[in-house]
GROMACS .gro file of C-alpha atoms in nm:
model
  502
    1UNK     CA    1  -0.487  -2.812  -2.466
    2UNK     CA    2  -0.173  -2.620  -2.387
    3UNK     CA    3   0.146  -2.823  -2.356
    4UNK     CA    4   0.443  -2.694  -2.159
    5UNK     CA    5   0.745  -2.651  -2.382
    6UNK     CA    6   1.032  -2.888  -2.314
    7UNK     CA    7   1.353  -2.734  -2.189
    8UNK     CA    8   1.682  -2.888  -2.296
    9UNK     CA    9   1.996  -2.836  -2.093
   10UNK     CA   10   2.284  -3.017  -1.934
   11UNK     CA   11   2.208  -3.204  -1.615
   12UNK     CA   12   2.252  -3.014  -1.291
   13UNK     CA   13   2.580  -3.032  -1.111
   14UNK     CA   14   2.501  -3.027  -0.741
   15UNK     CA   15   2.786  -2.906  -0.524
   16UNK     CA   16   2.825  -2.940  -0.148
   17UNK     CA   17   2.767  -2.616   0.037
   18UNK     CA   18   2.875  -2.564   0.397
   19UNK     CA   19   2.704  -2.831   0.608
   20UNK     CA   20   2.393  -2.859   0.391
   21UNK     CA   21   2.348  -3.212   0.260
   22UNK     CA   22   2.311  -3.251  -0.114
   23UNK     CA   23   1.943  -3.277  -0.203
   24UNK     CA   24   1.754  -3.354  -0.520
   25UNK     CA   25   1.577  -3.076  -0.708
   26UNK     CA   26   1.269  -3.097  -0.923
   27UNK     CA   27   1.439  -2.913  -1.207
   28UNK     CA   28   1.532  -3.204  -1.432
   29UNK     CA   29   1.446  -3.043  -1.763
   30UNK     CA   30   1.668  -2.737  -1.775
   31UNK     CA   31   1.749  -2.405  -1.615
   32UNK     CA   32   1.412  -2.234  -1.657
   33UNK     CA   33   1.286  -2.225  -1.301
   34UNK     CA   34   0.910  -2.267  -1.259
   35UNK     CA   35   0.712  -2.098  -0.982
   36UNK     CA   36   0.370  -2.240  -0.894
   37UNK     CA   37   0.110  -2.033  -0.709
   38UNK     CA   38  -0.164  -2.209  -0.509
   39UNK     CA   39  -0.421  -1.932  -0.479
   40UNK     CA   40  -0.744  -1.787  -0.622
   41UNK     CA   41  -0.626  -1.785  -0.984
   42UNK     CA   42  -0.470  -1.507  -1.191
   43UNK     CA   43  -0.573  -1.248  -1.448
   44UNK     CA   44  -0.326  -1.373  -1.706
   45UNK     CA   45  -0.387  -1.084  -1.947
   46UNK     CA   46  -0.264  -0.824  -1.698
   47UNK     CA   47   0.037  -0.628  -1.820
   48UNK     CA   48   0.243  -0.778  -1.538
   49UNK     CA   49   0.237  -1.114  -1.717
   50UNK     CA   50   0.343  -1.253  -2.054
   51UNK     CA   51   0.042  -1.450  -2.176
   52UNK     CA   52   0.007  -1.568  -2.534
   53UNK     CA   53  -0.318  -1.759  -2.502
   54UNK     CA   54  -0.414  -2.114  -2.420
   55UNK     CA   55  -0.227  -2.265  -2.714
   56UNK     CA   56   0.100  -2.075  -2.670
   57UNK     CA   57   0.402  -2.280  -2.566
   58UNK     CA   58   0.647  -1.990  -2.547
   59UNK     CA   59   0.487  -1.750  -2.303
   60UNK     CA   60   0.529  -1.725  -1.927
   61UNK     CA   61   0.249  -1.965  -1.835
   62UNK     CA   62   0.332  -2.335  -1.820
   63UNK     CA   63   0.038  -2.464  -1.618
   64UNK     CA   64  -0.317  -2.369  -1.519
   65UNK     CA   65  -0.585  -2.567  -1.340
   66UNK     CA   66  -0.903  -2.467  -1.159
   67UNK     CA   67  -0.941  -2.693  -0.855
   68UNK     CA   68  -1.212  -2.467  -0.707
   69UNK     CA   69  -1.590  -2.473  -0.745
   70UNK     CA   70  -1.588  -2.182  -0.994
   71UNK     CA   71  -1.556  -2.420  -1.290
   72UNK     CA   72  -1.794  -2.711  -1.327
   73UNK     CA   73  -1.813  -3.000  -1.356
   74UNK     CA   74  -1.533  -3.074  -1.111
   75UNK     CA   75  -1.230  -3.225  -1.278
   76UNK     CA   76  -0.892  -3.328  -1.140
   77UNK     CA   77  -0.596  -3.343  -1.376
   78UNK     CA   78  -0.461  -3.676  -1.491
   79UNK     CA   79  -0.087  -3.738  -1.448
   80UNK     CA   80   0.106  -3.508  -1.680
   81UNK     CA   81  -0.193  -3.287  -1.763
   82UNK     CA   82  -0.092  -2.923  -1.716
   83UNK     CA   83  -0.373  -2.719  -1.874
   84UNK     CA   84  -0.737  -2.717  -1.769
   85UNK     CA   85  -0.949  -2.809  -2.076
   86UNK     CA   86  -1.273  -2.673  -1.924
   87UNK     CA   87  -1.174  -2.305  -1.931
   88UNK     CA   88  -0.882  -2.208  -2.150
   89UNK     CA   89  -0.771  -1.874  -2.010
   90UNK     CA   90  -0.656  -1.838  -1.648
   91UNK     CA   91  -0.886  -1.611  -1.448
   92UNK     CA   92  -0.921  -1.472  -1.098
   93UNK     CA   93  -1.263  -1.364  -0.979
   94UNK     CA   94  -1.130  -1.263  -0.640
   95UNK     CA   95  -0.801  -1.083  -0.702
   96UNK     CA   96  -0.581  -1.233  -0.433
   97UNK     CA   97  -0.400  -1.465  -0.673
   98UNK     CA   98  -0.333  -1.192  -0.928
   99UNK     CA   99  -0.161  -0.990  -0.659
  100UNK     CA  100   0.049  -1.277  -0.528
  101UNK     CA  101   0.154  -1.383  -0.880
  102UNK     CA  102   0.269  -1.029  -0.959
  103UNK     CA  103   0.469  -1.022  -0.636
  104UNK     CA  104   0.646  -1.344  -0.731
  105UNK     CA  105   0.710  -1.319  -1.107
  106UNK     CA  106   0.545  -0.999  -1.229
  107UNK     CA  107   0.715  -0.827  -1.524
  108UNK     CA  108   0.752  -0.501  -1.329
  109UNK     CA  109   0.578  -0.319  -1.613
  110UNK     CA  110   0.567   0.004  -1.411
  111UNK     CA  111   0.829   0.176  -1.204
  112UNK     CA  112   0.942   0.051  -0.862
  113UNK     CA  113   0.789   0.355  -0.692
  114UNK     CA  114   0.448   0.247  -0.823
  115UNK     CA  115   0.458  -0.133  -0.800
  116UNK     CA  116   0.651  -0.359  -0.564
  117UNK     CA  117   0.915  -0.509  -0.794
  118UNK     CA  118   0.927  -0.886  -0.816
  119UNK     CA  119   1.270  -1.045  -0.795
  120UNK     CA  120   1.203  -1.296  -1.074
  121UNK     CA  121   1.027  -1.091  -1.344
  122UNK     CA  122   0.899  -1.302  -1.630
  123UNK     CA  123   0.990  -1.637  -1.478
  124UNK     CA  124   0.777  -1.935  -1.576
  125UNK     CA  125   0.449  -1.951  -1.386
  126UNK     CA  126   0.191  -2.218  -1.306
  127UNK     CA  127  -0.132  -2.141  -1.123
  128UNK     CA  128  -0.334  -2.389  -0.918
  129UNK     CA  129  -0.664  -2.218  -0.847
  130UNK     CA  130  -0.807  -2.344  -0.517
  131UNK     CA  131  -1.008  -2.036  -0.418
  132UNK     CA  132  -1.348  -1.934  -0.549
  133UNK     CA  133  -1.444  -1.590  -0.675
  134UNK     CA  134  -1.617  -1.536  -0.341
  135UNK     CA  135  -1.289  -1.590  -0.161
  136UNK     CA  136  -1.356  -1.933  -0.010
  137UNK     CA  137  -1.080  -2.191  -0.032
  138UNK     CA  138  -1.270  -2.498  -0.155
  139UNK     CA  139  -1.026  -2.669  -0.389
  140UNK     CA  140  -0.830  -2.984  -0.307
  141UNK     CA  141  -0.505  -2.843  -0.172
  142UNK     CA  142  -0.317  -3.170  -0.171
  143UNK     CA  143  -0.409  -3.244  -0.533
  144UNK     CA  144  -0.320  -2.887  -0.632
  145UNK     CA  145   0.028  -2.909  -0.484
  146UNK     CA  146   0.082  -3.261  -0.620
  147UNK     CA  147  -0.016  -3.135  -0.966
  148UNK     CA  148   0.232  -2.849  -0.939
  149UNK     CA  149   0.506  -3.089  -0.835
  150UNK     CA  150   0.444  -3.394  -1.055
  151UNK     CA  151   0.283  -3.258  -1.371
  152UNK     CA  152   0.406  -2.900  -1.394
  153UNK     CA  153   0.750  -2.984  -1.250
  154UNK     CA  154   0.756  -2.667  -1.043
  155UNK     CA  155   1.072  -2.575  -0.855
  156UNK     CA  156   0.910  -2.332  -0.611
  157UNK     CA  157   0.554  -2.350  -0.477
  158UNK     CA  158   0.410  -2.045  -0.301
  159UNK     CA  159   0.104  -2.087  -0.078
  160UNK     CA  160  -0.073  -1.785   0.069
  161UNK     CA  161  -0.378  -1.952   0.214
  162UNK     CA  162  -0.584  -1.772   0.475
  163UNK     CA  163  -0.664  -1.419   0.364
  164UNK     CA  164  -0.945  -1.531   0.138
  165UNK     CA  165  -1.076  -1.805   0.360
  166UNK     CA  166  -1.420  -1.723   0.495
  167UNK     CA  167  -1.419  -2.017   0.735
  168UNK     CA  168  -1.118  -2.201   0.868
  169UNK     CA  169  -1.262  -2.501   1.045
  170UNK     CA  170  -1.175  -2.543   1.410
  171UNK     CA  171  -1.034  -2.885   1.334
  172UNK     CA  172  -0.707  -2.935   1.152
  173UNK     CA  173  -0.834  -3.125   0.847
  174UNK     CA  174  -0.745  -2.819   0.639
  175UNK     CA  175  -0.405  -2.791   0.805
  176UNK     CA  176  -0.333  -3.161   0.768
  177UNK     CA  177  -0.399  -3.145   0.392
  178UNK     CA  178  -0.156  -2.858   0.354
  179UNK     CA  179   0.096  -3.021   0.584
  180UNK     CA  180   0.097  -3.345   0.386
  181UNK     CA  181   0.118  -3.160   0.056
  182UNK     CA  182   0.417  -2.956   0.172
  183UNK     CA  183   0.598  -3.263   0.298
  184UNK     CA  184   0.532  -3.442  -0.031
  185UNK     CA  185   0.660  -3.148  -0.237
  186UNK     CA  186   0.981  -3.113  -0.039
  187UNK     CA  187   1.046  -3.486  -0.073
  188UNK     CA  188   1.038  -3.429  -0.449
  189UNK     CA  189   1.295  -3.150  -0.435
  190UNK     CA  190   1.054  -2.854  -0.440
  191UNK     CA  191   1.090  -2.549  -0.217
  192UNK     CA  192   0.753  -2.468  -0.059
  193UNK     CA  193   0.711  -2.113   0.071
  194UNK     CA  194   0.414  -2.030   0.290
  195UNK     CA  195   0.276  -1.711   0.442
  196UNK     CA  196   0.268  -1.723   0.818
  197UNK     CA  197  -0.044  -1.527   0.911
  198UNK     CA  198  -0.136  -1.169   0.994
  199UNK     CA  199  -0.073  -1.154   1.364
  200UNK     CA  200  -0.290  -1.216   1.665
  201UNK     CA  201  -0.656  -1.260   1.569
  202UNK     CA  202  -0.570  -1.117   1.226
  203UNK     CA  203  -0.527  -0.777   1.391
  204UNK     CA  204  -0.182  -0.706   1.252
  205UNK     CA  205  -0.009  -0.717   1.588
  206UNK     CA  206   0.247  -0.973   1.708
  207UNK     CA  207   0.120  -1.273   1.895
  208UNK     CA  208  -0.049  -1.528   1.672
  209UNK     CA  209   0.190  -1.764   1.495
  210UNK     CA  210  -0.035  -1.856   1.204
  211UNK     CA  211  -0.042  -2.213   1.078
  212UNK     CA  212   0.293  -2.246   0.910
  213UNK     CA  213   0.577  -2.247   1.156
  214UNK     CA  214   0.434  -2.311   1.502
  215UNK     CA  215   0.341  -2.656   1.383
  216UNK     CA  216   0.686  -2.657   1.238
  217UNK     CA  217   0.660  -2.849   0.919
  218UNK     CA  218   1.032  -2.866   0.856
  219UNK     CA  219   0.957  -2.894   0.485
  220UNK     CA  220   0.800  -2.547   0.472
  221UNK     CA  221   0.972  -2.209   0.458
  222UNK     CA  222   0.742  -1.973   0.647
  223UNK     CA  223   0.739  -1.599   0.586
  224UNK     CA  224   0.618  -1.327   0.820
  225UNK     CA  225   0.549  -0.962   0.748
  226UNK     CA  226   0.782  -0.666   0.797
  227UNK     CA  227   0.648  -0.315   0.836
  228UNK     CA  228   0.962  -0.163   0.693
  229UNK     CA  229   1.158   0.126   0.840
  230UNK     CA  230   0.876   0.275   1.045
  231UNK     CA  231   0.790  -0.053   1.217
  232UNK     CA  232   1.084  -0.284   1.147
  233UNK     CA  233   0.931  -0.593   1.301
  234UNK     CA  234   0.729  -0.883   1.183
  235UNK     CA  235   0.366  -0.870   1.287
  236UNK     CA  236   0.364  -1.250   1.306
  237UNK     CA  237   0.506  -1.465   1.581
  238UNK     CA  238   0.757  -1.731   1.476
  239UNK     CA  239   0.823  -1.682   1.105
  240UNK     CA  240   1.155  -1.796   0.965
  241UNK     CA  241   1.215  -1.468   0.781
  242UNK     CA  242   1.007  -1.156   0.722
  243UNK     CA  243   0.941  -0.958   0.403
  244UNK     CA  244   0.731  -0.658   0.300
  245UNK     CA  245   0.382  -0.670   0.450
  246UNK     CA  246   0.223  -0.386   0.250
  247UNK     CA  247   0.281  -0.375  -0.126
  248UNK     CA  248   0.135  -0.226  -0.443
  249UNK     CA  249   0.059  -0.514  -0.679
  250UNK     CA  250  -0.145  -0.610  -0.985
  251UNK     CA  251  -0.524  -0.593  -0.955
  252UNK     CA  252  -0.766  -0.826  -1.132
  253UNK     CA  253  -1.000  -0.536  -1.215
  254UNK     CA  254  -0.828  -0.449  -1.546
  255UNK     CA  255  -0.513  -0.526  -1.741
  256UNK     CA  256  -0.339  -0.211  -1.616
  257UNK     CA  257  -0.483  -0.179  -1.263
  258UNK     CA  258  -0.285  -0.196  -0.940
  259UNK     CA  259  -0.389  -0.206  -0.576
  260UNK     CA  260  -0.234  -0.131  -0.239
  261UNK     CA  261  -0.270  -0.449  -0.038
  262UNK     CA  262  -0.138  -0.586   0.290
  263UNK     CA  263  -0.074  -0.926   0.442
  264UNK     CA  264   0.185  -1.198   0.478
  265UNK     CA  265   0.002  -1.346   0.178
  266UNK     CA  266   0.215  -1.108  -0.027
  267UNK     CA  267   0.534  -1.140   0.176
  268UNK     CA  268   0.555  -1.511   0.083
  269UNK     CA  269   0.544  -1.481  -0.299
  270UNK     CA  270   0.794  -1.195  -0.284
  271UNK     CA  271   1.036  -1.437  -0.122
  272UNK     CA  272   0.933  -1.707  -0.372
  273UNK     CA  273   1.057  -1.478  -0.647
  274UNK     CA  274   1.386  -1.435  -0.464
  275UNK     CA  275   1.418  -1.812  -0.434
  276UNK     CA  276   1.346  -1.865  -0.803
  277UNK     CA  277   1.607  -1.607  -0.900
  278UNK     CA  278   1.873  -1.769  -0.682
  279UNK     CA  279   1.786  -2.114  -0.815
  280UNK     CA  280   1.825  -2.000  -1.174
  281UNK     CA  281   2.168  -1.852  -1.100
  282UNK     CA  282   2.279  -2.165  -0.915
  283UNK     CA  283   2.166  -2.388  -1.203
  284UNK     CA  284   2.336  -2.170  -1.462
  285UNK     CA  285   2.663  -2.192  -1.268
  286UNK     CA  286   2.647  -2.562  -1.190
  287UNK     CA  287   2.596  -2.504  -0.820
  288UNK     CA  288   2.358  -2.655  -0.565
  289UNK     CA  289   2.004  -2.538  -0.642
  290UNK     CA  290   1.834  -2.764  -0.387
  291UNK     CA  291   1.561  -2.636  -0.154
  292UNK     CA  292   1.791  -2.688   0.145
  293UNK     CA  293   2.061  -2.461   0.003
  294UNK     CA  294   1.830  -2.194  -0.135
  295UNK     CA  295   1.629  -2.173   0.188
  296UNK     CA  296   1.944  -2.150   0.399
  297UNK     CA  297   2.091  -1.886   0.171
  298UNK     CA  298   1.778  -1.673   0.202
  299UNK     CA  299   1.778  -1.710   0.580
  300UNK     CA  300   2.140  -1.605   0.601
  301UNK     CA  301   2.085  -1.311   0.364
  302UNK     CA  302   1.807  -1.174   0.586
  303UNK     CA  303   1.898  -0.855   0.770
  304UNK     CA  304   1.895  -0.915   1.143
  305UNK     CA  305   1.752  -0.618   1.330
  306UNK     CA  306   1.722  -0.557   1.702
  307UNK     CA  307   1.383  -0.726   1.691
  308UNK     CA  308   1.367  -1.060   1.874
  309UNK     CA  309   1.371  -1.362   1.641
  310UNK     CA  310   1.022  -1.450   1.765
  311UNK     CA  311   0.898  -1.170   1.539
  312UNK     CA  312   1.131  -1.180   1.239
  313UNK     CA  313   1.306  -1.516   1.248
  314UNK     CA  314   1.647  -1.472   1.092
  315UNK     CA  315   1.563  -1.120   0.984
  316UNK     CA  316   1.414  -0.913   0.702
  317UNK     CA  317   1.449  -0.989   0.332
  318UNK     CA  318   1.430  -0.689   0.101
  319UNK     CA  319   1.619  -0.554  -0.199
  320UNK     CA  320   1.913  -0.442   0.015
  321UNK     CA  321   1.956  -0.766   0.206
  322UNK     CA  322   1.898  -0.976  -0.107
  323UNK     CA  323   2.163  -0.790  -0.308
  324UNK     CA  324   2.446  -1.024  -0.208
  325UNK     CA  325   2.242  -1.335  -0.294
  326UNK     CA  326   2.319  -1.374  -0.665
  327UNK     CA  327   2.696  -1.380  -0.607
  328UNK     CA  328   2.661  -1.646  -0.338
  329UNK     CA  329   2.429  -1.857  -0.556
  330UNK     CA  330   2.678  -1.837  -0.845
  331UNK     CA  331   2.961  -1.951  -0.619
  332UNK     CA  332   2.765  -2.196  -0.407
  333UNK     CA  333   2.857  -2.018  -0.087
  334UNK     CA  334   2.674  -1.877   0.216
  335UNK     CA  335   2.710  -1.549   0.402
  336UNK     CA  336   2.868  -1.573   0.742
  337UNK     CA  337   2.645  -1.597   1.046
  338UNK     CA  338   2.727  -1.514   1.410
  339UNK     CA  339   2.846  -1.805   1.618
  340UNK     CA  340   2.651  -1.879   1.826
  341UNK     CA  341   2.357  -1.753   1.624
  342UNK     CA  342   2.059  -1.678   1.853
  343UNK     CA  343   1.826  -1.654   1.555
  344UNK     CA  344   1.915  -2.002   1.438
  345UNK     CA  345   1.890  -2.142   1.789
  346UNK     CA  346   1.540  -2.003   1.824
  347UNK     CA  347   1.396  -2.061   1.478
  348UNK     CA  348   1.545  -2.403   1.416
  349UNK     CA  349   1.530  -2.541   1.770
  350UNK     CA  350   1.252  -2.390   1.976
  351UNK     CA  351   1.000  -2.311   1.703
  352UNK     CA  352   1.045  -2.641   1.527
  353UNK     CA  353   1.009  -2.823   1.856
  354UNK     CA  354   0.647  -2.711   1.871
  355UNK     CA  355   0.549  -2.962   1.601
  356UNK     CA  356   0.546  -3.256   1.840
  357UNK     CA  357   0.366  -3.057   2.108
  358UNK     CA  358   0.084  -2.952   1.876
  359UNK     CA  359   0.061  -3.259   1.655
  360UNK     CA  360  -0.211  -3.523   1.639
  361UNK     CA  361  -0.124  -3.710   1.955
  362UNK     CA  362  -0.388  -3.867   2.171
  363UNK     CA  363  -0.686  -3.671   2.044
  364UNK     CA  364  -0.982  -3.895   1.965
  365UNK     CA  365  -1.145  -3.617   1.766
  366UNK     CA  366  -0.858  -3.627   1.515
  367UNK     CA  367  -0.719  -3.281   1.577
  368UNK     CA  368  -0.435  -3.105   1.747
  369UNK     CA  369  -0.363  -3.255   2.086
  370UNK     CA  370  -0.475  -3.073   2.396
  371UNK     CA  371  -0.222  -2.931   2.638
  372UNK     CA  372  -0.467  -2.995   2.920
  373UNK     CA  373  -0.707  -3.275   3.023
  374UNK     CA  374  -1.053  -3.281   2.871
  375UNK     CA  375  -1.299  -3.139   3.123
  376UNK     CA  376  -1.645  -3.183   2.978
  377UNK     CA  377  -1.951  -3.362   3.109
  378UNK     CA  378  -2.081  -3.517   2.785
  379UNK     CA  379  -2.427  -3.574   2.924
  380UNK     CA  380  -2.513  -3.223   3.038
  381UNK     CA  381  -2.339  -2.976   2.809
  382UNK     CA  382  -2.141  -2.850   3.107
  383UNK     CA  383  -1.771  -2.797   3.051
  384UNK     CA  384  -1.462  -2.598   3.135
  385UNK     CA  385  -1.222  -2.432   2.891
  386UNK     CA  386  -0.864  -2.473   2.995
  387UNK     CA  387  -0.609  -2.200   2.919
  388UNK     CA  388  -0.548  -2.139   2.549
  389UNK     CA  389  -0.242  -2.295   2.392
  390UNK     CA  390   0.084  -2.099   2.378
  391UNK     CA  391   0.106  -1.791   2.153
  392UNK     CA  392  -0.261  -1.754   2.098
  393UNK     CA  393  -0.421  -2.074   1.977
  394UNK     CA  394  -0.780  -2.098   2.095
  395UNK     CA  395  -0.940  -2.407   2.241
  396UNK     CA  396  -1.260  -2.550   2.097
  397UNK     CA  397  -1.520  -2.780   2.247
  398UNK     CA  398  -1.715  -2.965   1.978
  399UNK     CA  399  -2.062  -3.114   2.017
  400UNK     CA  400  -2.262  -3.323   1.772
  401UNK     CA  401  -2.639  -3.281   1.740
  402UNK     CA  402  -2.889  -3.494   1.550
  403UNK     CA  403  -3.166  -3.312   1.362
  404UNK     CA  404  -3.467  -3.378   1.144
  405UNK     CA  405  -3.547  -3.192   0.822
  406UNK     CA  406  -3.720  -2.862   0.894
  407UNK     CA  407  -3.646  -2.871   1.266
  408UNK     CA  408  -3.590  -2.531   1.431
  409UNK     CA  409  -3.274  -2.576   1.636
  410UNK     CA  410  -3.176  -2.336   1.913
  411UNK     CA  411  -2.839  -2.350   2.087
  412UNK     CA  412  -2.744  -2.132   2.383
  413UNK     CA  413  -2.415  -2.101   2.569
  414UNK     CA  414  -2.390  -1.916   2.899
  415UNK     CA  415  -2.086  -1.838   3.112
  416UNK     CA  416  -1.949  -1.587   3.360
  417UNK     CA  417  -1.592  -1.474   3.278
  418UNK     CA  418  -1.338  -1.586   3.533
  419UNK     CA  419  -1.073  -1.349   3.401
  420UNK     CA  420  -1.043  -1.026   3.199
  421UNK     CA  421  -1.100  -1.038   2.822
  422UNK     CA  422  -1.209  -1.403   2.831
  423UNK     CA  423  -1.464  -1.462   2.558
  424UNK     CA  424  -1.646  -1.759   2.410
  425UNK     CA  425  -1.810  -1.766   2.067
  426UNK     CA  426  -2.049  -2.026   1.930
  427UNK     CA  427  -2.059  -2.173   1.579
  428UNK     CA  428  -2.266  -2.427   1.387
  429UNK     CA  429  -2.131  -2.639   1.103
  430UNK     CA  430  -2.311  -2.893   0.888
  431UNK     CA  431  -2.171  -3.243   0.920
  432UNK     CA  432  -1.941  -3.389   1.182
  433UNK     CA  433  -1.572  -3.320   1.237
  434UNK     CA  434  -1.320  -3.342   1.104
  435UNK     CA  435  -1.510  -3.335   0.772
  436UNK     CA  436  -1.746  -3.041   0.802
  437UNK     CA  437  -1.918  -2.963   0.473
  438UNK     CA  438  -2.034  -2.609   0.537
  439UNK     CA  439  -2.079  -2.336   0.794
  440UNK     CA  440  -2.433  -2.256   0.904
  441UNK     CA  441  -2.437  -1.971   1.152
  442UNK     CA  442  -2.251  -1.811   1.437
  443UNK     CA  443  -2.308  -1.610   1.751
  444UNK     CA  444  -2.030  -1.374   1.844
  445UNK     CA  445  -2.135  -1.171   2.144
  446UNK     CA  446  -1.897  -0.966   2.354
  447UNK     CA  447  -1.707  -1.077   2.659
  448UNK     CA  448  -1.941  -1.245   2.906
  449UNK     CA  449  -2.242  -1.227   2.675
  450UNK     CA  450  -2.486  -1.513   2.631
  451UNK     CA  451  -2.417  -1.677   2.296
  452UNK     CA  452  -2.723  -1.808   2.114
  453UNK     CA  453  -2.858  -1.875   1.767
  454UNK     CA  454  -3.147  -2.051   1.595
  455UNK     CA  455  -3.138  -2.217   1.253
  456UNK     CA  456  -3.360  -2.443   1.045
  457UNK     CA  457  -3.194  -2.780   0.999
  458UNK     CA  458  -3.187  -2.978   0.676
  459UNK     CA  459  -3.171  -3.297   0.879
  460UNK     CA  460  -2.879  -3.514   0.979
  461UNK     CA  461  -2.577  -3.428   1.191
  462UNK     CA  462  -2.457  -3.079   1.279
  463UNK     CA  463  -2.153  -2.979   1.481
  464UNK     CA  464  -2.179  -2.710   1.747
  465UNK     CA  465  -1.842  -2.558   1.822
  466UNK     CA  466  -1.768  -2.338   2.123
  467UNK     CA  467  -1.443  -2.145   2.079
  468UNK     CA  468  -1.267  -1.997   2.381
  469UNK     CA  469  -1.061  -1.689   2.298
  470UNK     CA  470  -0.769  -1.575   2.514
  471UNK     CA  471  -0.860  -1.808   2.797
  472UNK     CA  472  -0.615  -1.740   3.080
  473UNK     CA  473  -0.807  -1.899   3.367
  474UNK     CA  474  -1.025  -2.210   3.370
  475UNK     CA  475  -1.358  -2.099   3.223
  476UNK     CA  476  -1.676  -2.296   3.303
  477UNK     CA  477  -1.965  -2.279   3.056
  478UNK     CA  478  -2.301  -2.441   2.990
  479UNK     CA  479  -2.459  -2.532   2.654
  480UNK     CA  480  -2.830  -2.604   2.616
  481UNK     CA  481  -3.016  -2.703   2.299
  482UNK     CA  482  -3.352  -2.843   2.199
  483UNK     CA  483  -3.179  -3.099   1.974
  484UNK     CA  484  -3.030  -3.432   2.068
  485UNK     CA  485  -2.673  -3.347   2.167
  486UNK     CA  486  -2.359  -3.547   2.246
  487UNK     CA  487  -2.001  -3.438   2.314
  488UNK     CA  488  -1.770  -3.507   2.019
  489UNK     CA  489  -1.428  -3.392   2.137
  490UNK     CA  490  -1.209  -3.092   2.195
  491UNK     CA  491  -0.942  -2.931   1.988
  492UNK     CA  492  -0.753  -2.613   1.912
  493UNK     CA  493  -0.865  -2.364   1.651
  494UNK     CA  494  -0.607  -2.340   1.375
  495UNK     CA  495  -0.587  -1.963   1.347
  496UNK     CA  496  -0.467  -1.834   1.011
  497UNK     CA  497  -0.514  -1.509   0.829
  498UNK     CA  498  -0.888  -1.482   0.863
  499UNK     CA  499  -1.051  -1.297   1.148
  500UNK     CA  500  -1.287  -1.545   1.309
  501UNK     CA  501  -1.408  -1.877   1.184
  502UNK     CA  502  -1.633  -1.739   0.910
   0.00000   0.00000   0.00000
């Protein structure tokens, strides 16, 4: 089993910076900053990484654990355990994690015109694998983050969840796990950086806020995507900063392969590398290296364009805007900001105020609270979708059906659109919310189409979920099924990077 090498150094000297309160950091062992990636794994032998094998204590890798279903039997780490004993070498059957890791701490083995340079090349790296080779996120996210914080002693955690998810459930159990993990990590002095989604309906256009910032976990630092000079705006609504959306990064296909890839999944680890670099400089100079200071410094370094803060937050972080960061980190200072600062007013006041509005208040189904009264007749399958939540969240109506093994179940939803572009899709999940255990089937007809599917049940409870997209006007609908059906509750679909539920 690999054991992370101990780092010996003087204790940190935390200095007061501007109005930021002093805050603990997780770096109690020395000035080697550790970045943890919660993703689909990593091809450790790629030339972008320094990997000496499972027994090396001097290479770049300080932690590796497979929380996904790729490695069996399932095994959670015990406290202090940093290396997965079931499979020695870190791997990535999907490729997403290899790309994000190279964005954060890649060695920049090739020139900057060929590969997006990381800002913390060669920094210590831990990988919590929560995604399978098929791209489904099925690992325990809370346990993965807790492992990175408590056992690995990571200083920065980067989470780019969404691109590889084949099915984000229309209940917030997934979101709640991430939310709790982020809050826990920040309480332990760890900076958690999250990607904020790929725009409305994953289409790469502004409008959909993703899961990170609209729910406004104040412990998370959410990153949107910038198109660069040609399209200098974030494609995501309500990030805190934006960074490069399209990058050329390491590919898992060989040790020297690279791939052009797009998404805020890659914007986030790029900023994680920036954060790690600034932390290391602050520690080396006896300055404040806390998450509060580093996050604020990055926000203030971001280049404010003429784009409204709804699309870029404080602005864009790139090599040019980051250039002044090391000097500030060494001195414990911050760049000046306009007073009043409209970006700060929006990002820190309005966006963060959405947390209470979209939190778990008054919803018997256990999900995000409705912004409208429930309007469903539980006995008949008749209901009405109210308007979708602000900035693109989509309402769900959830029904529970009881089945017998081998039963052929047919579900049909009919409606007549009351407004342009209004659409309803129909999904079946095994189990009952908020703990669905698997997706079964879907019907995704066009606007105004009858939605129907038939599946053979294994017996037990299934959840039938009707999702209303872009509902502007009250939309009546009717669901019929040959199974025993009851109304379970209504909710909002937590839209992330994936296009559709599955």
